[in-house]
Coordinates of C-alpha atoms in Angstrom, one line a residue:
X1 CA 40.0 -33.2 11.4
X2 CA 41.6 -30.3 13.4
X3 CA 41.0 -32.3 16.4
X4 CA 42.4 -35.3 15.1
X5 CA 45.7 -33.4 14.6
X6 CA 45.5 -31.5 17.6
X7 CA 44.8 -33.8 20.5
X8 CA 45.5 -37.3 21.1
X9 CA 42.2 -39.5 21.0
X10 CA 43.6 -43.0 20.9
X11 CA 43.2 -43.3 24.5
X12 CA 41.6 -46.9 25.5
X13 CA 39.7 -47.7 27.8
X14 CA 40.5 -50.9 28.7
X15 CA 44.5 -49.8 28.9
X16 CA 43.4 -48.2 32.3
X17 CA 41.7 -51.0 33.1
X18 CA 44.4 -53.0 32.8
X19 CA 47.1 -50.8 34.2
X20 CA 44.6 -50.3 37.6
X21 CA 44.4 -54.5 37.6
X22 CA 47.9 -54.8 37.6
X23 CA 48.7 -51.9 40.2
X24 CA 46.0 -53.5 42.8
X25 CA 47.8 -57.1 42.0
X26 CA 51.2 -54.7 42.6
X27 CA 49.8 -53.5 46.1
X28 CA 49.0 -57.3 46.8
X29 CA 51.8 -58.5 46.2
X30 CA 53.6 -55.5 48.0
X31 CA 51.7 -56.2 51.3
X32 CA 52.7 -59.8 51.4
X33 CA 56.1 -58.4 51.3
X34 CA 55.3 -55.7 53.9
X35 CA 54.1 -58.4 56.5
X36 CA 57.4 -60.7 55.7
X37 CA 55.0 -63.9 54.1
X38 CA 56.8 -63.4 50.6
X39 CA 60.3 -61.9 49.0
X40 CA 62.0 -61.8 45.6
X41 CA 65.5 -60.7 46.8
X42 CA 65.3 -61.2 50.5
X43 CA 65.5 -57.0 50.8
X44 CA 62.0 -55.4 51.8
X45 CA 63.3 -52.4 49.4
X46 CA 64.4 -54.0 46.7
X47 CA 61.3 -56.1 46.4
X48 CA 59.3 -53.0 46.8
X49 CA 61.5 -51.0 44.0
X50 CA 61.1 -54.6 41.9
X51 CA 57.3 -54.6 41.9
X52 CA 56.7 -51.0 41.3
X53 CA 59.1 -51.3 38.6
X54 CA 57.2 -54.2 36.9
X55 CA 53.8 -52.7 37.5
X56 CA 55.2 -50.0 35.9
X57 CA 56.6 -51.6 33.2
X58 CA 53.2 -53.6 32.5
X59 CA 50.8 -50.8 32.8
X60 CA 53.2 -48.8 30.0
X61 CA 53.5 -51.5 27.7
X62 CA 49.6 -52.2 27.8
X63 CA 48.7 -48.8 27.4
X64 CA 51.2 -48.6 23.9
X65 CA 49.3 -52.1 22.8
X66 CA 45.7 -51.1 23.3
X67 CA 46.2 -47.4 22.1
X68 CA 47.8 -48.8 18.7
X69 CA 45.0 -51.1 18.6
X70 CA 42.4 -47.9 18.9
X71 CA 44.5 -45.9 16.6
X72 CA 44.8 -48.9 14.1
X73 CA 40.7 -49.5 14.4
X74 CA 40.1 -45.6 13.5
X75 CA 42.6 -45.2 11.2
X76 CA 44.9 -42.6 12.4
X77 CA 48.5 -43.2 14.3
X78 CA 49.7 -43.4 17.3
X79 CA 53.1 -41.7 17.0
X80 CA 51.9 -38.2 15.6
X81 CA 54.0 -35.1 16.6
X82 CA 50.8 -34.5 19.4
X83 CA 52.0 -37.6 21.0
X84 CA 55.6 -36.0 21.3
X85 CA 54.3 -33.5 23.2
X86 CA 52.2 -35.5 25.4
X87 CA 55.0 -37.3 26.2
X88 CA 56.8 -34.0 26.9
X89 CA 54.2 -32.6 29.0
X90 CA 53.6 -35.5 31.2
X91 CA 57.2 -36.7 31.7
X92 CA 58.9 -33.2 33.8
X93 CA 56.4 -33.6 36.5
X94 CA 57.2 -37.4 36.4
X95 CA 60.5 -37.5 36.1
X96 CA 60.7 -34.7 39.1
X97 CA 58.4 -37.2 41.0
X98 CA 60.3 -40.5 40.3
X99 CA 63.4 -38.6 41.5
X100 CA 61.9 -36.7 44.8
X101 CA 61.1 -40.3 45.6
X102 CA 64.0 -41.9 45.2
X103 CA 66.0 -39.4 47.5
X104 CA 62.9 -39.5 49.8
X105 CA 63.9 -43.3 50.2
X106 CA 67.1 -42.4 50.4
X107 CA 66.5 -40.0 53.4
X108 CA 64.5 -43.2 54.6
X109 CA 61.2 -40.7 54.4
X110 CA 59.4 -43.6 53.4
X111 CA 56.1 -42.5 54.1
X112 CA 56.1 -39.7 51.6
X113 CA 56.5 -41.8 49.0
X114 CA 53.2 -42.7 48.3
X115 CA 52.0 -39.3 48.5
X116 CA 54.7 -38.3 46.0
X117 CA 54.3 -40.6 43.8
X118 CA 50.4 -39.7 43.8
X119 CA 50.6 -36.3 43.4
X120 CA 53.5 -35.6 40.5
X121 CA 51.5 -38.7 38.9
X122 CA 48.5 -36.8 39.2
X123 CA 50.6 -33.1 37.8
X124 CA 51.3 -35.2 34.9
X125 CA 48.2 -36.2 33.8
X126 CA 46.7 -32.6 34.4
X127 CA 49.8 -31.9 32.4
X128 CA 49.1 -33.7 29.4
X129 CA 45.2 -33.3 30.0
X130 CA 45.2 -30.6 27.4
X131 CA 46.4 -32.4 24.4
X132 CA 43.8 -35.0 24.8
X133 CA 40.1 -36.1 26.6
X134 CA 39.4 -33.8 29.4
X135 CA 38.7 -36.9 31.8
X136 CA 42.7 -37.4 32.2
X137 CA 42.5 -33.9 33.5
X138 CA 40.1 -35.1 36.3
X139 CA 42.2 -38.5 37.0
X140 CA 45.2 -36.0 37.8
X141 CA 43.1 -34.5 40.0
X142 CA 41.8 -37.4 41.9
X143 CA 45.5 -38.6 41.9
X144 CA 46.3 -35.3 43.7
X145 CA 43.8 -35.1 45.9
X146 CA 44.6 -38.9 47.3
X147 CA 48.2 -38.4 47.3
X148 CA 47.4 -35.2 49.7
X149 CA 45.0 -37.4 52.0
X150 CA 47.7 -39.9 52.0
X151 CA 50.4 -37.6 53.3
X152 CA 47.9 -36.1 55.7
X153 CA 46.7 -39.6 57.3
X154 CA 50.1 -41.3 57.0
X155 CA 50.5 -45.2 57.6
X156 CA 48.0 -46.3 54.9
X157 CA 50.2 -45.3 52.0
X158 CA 49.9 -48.8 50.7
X159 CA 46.2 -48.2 50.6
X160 CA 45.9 -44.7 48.8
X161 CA 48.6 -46.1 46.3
X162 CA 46.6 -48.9 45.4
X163 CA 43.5 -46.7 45.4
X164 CA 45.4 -43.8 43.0
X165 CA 47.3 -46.5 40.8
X166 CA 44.5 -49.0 41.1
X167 CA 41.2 -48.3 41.2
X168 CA 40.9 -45.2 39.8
X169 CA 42.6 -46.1 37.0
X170 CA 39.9 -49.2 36.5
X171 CA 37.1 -46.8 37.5
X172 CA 38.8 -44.0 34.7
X173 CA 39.4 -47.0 31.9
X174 CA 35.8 -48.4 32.5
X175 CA 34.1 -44.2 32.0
X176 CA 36.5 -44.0 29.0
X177 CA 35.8 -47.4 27.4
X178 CA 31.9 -46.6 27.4
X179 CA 32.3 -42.7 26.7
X180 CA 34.7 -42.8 23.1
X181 CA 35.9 -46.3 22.9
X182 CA 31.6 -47.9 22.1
X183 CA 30.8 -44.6 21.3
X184 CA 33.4 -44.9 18.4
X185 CA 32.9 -48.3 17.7
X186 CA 29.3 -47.3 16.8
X187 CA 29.9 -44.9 14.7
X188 CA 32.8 -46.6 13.0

């Protein structure tokens, strides 16, 4: 019960699945851009800034629809004052991110974008780790540690991001899905 109220456990599994799905369709669609064999606007930024946006936007909104469906299915909610806090906790080091790289394109320090993203991503999560399964704690990490190869290596930013935003985040929703989400479904 204390740990119900505590630390947020409506976490699914399949809401990183998802998310990772549609940032490695994001990084697709990104590189077609890159090598000038598709546009939405006819700007190489804007159509960068559109699809990040709407990976962002997709990943979000299937994270809120799956987690109310786990918090529905074990009877508890998903907006408890914990959730406020999460939100708290993981939004200063993305907020300070999402601005860093927005004047980082704006000094047309492109290349660091990536990385930044990556790594505030990644502060974030180890951010809001504590108020919920220790395994988001280790995603942060990983998110980190890729977004500090990425600035190291430099010219595969495309590649780490769809590594950090993609893969892991399939690898992390798949671990997640067969650690609480079955687990709970047994026992339930």
């Amino acid at each position: 019960m204390m740990e119900r109220s505590s630390k947020f456990l409506s976490i699914s599994g399949m809401s990183g699945v998802m998310a990772g799905t549609f940032a490695i369709l994001g990084a697709i669609l990104a590189y077609f851009v890159l090598i000038g064999k598709f546009t939405f606007t006819g700007n190489l930024l804007y159509d960068l800034i559109l699809i990040a946006t709407v990976v962002l936007i997709s990943a979000v909104a299937v994270g809120l629809y799956f987690s109310a469906r786990k918090a529905k299915k074990s009877n508890s909610k998903l907006w408890m004052p914990v959730t406020l806090e999460i939100a708290k906790d993981f939004s200063v080091p993305l907020v300070s991110g999402g601005l860093l790289s927005i004047i980082l394109i704006y000094k047309d320090v492109y290349f660091m974008v990536a990385p930044c993203m990556l790594i505030f991503y990644g502060l974030g999560l180890i951010a809001a780790g504590s108020r919920t399964f220790r395994d988001v704690k280790v995603l942060g990490a990983c998110e980190i540690i890729l977004g500090l190869a990425a600035a190291i290596t430099g010219g595969y930013d495309l590649i780490f991001w769809g590594i950090g935003f993609g893969i892991l985040h399939i690898v992390y929703g798949i671990l997640i899905h067969y650690k609480y989400d079955v687990k709970s479904e047994k026992n339930g």
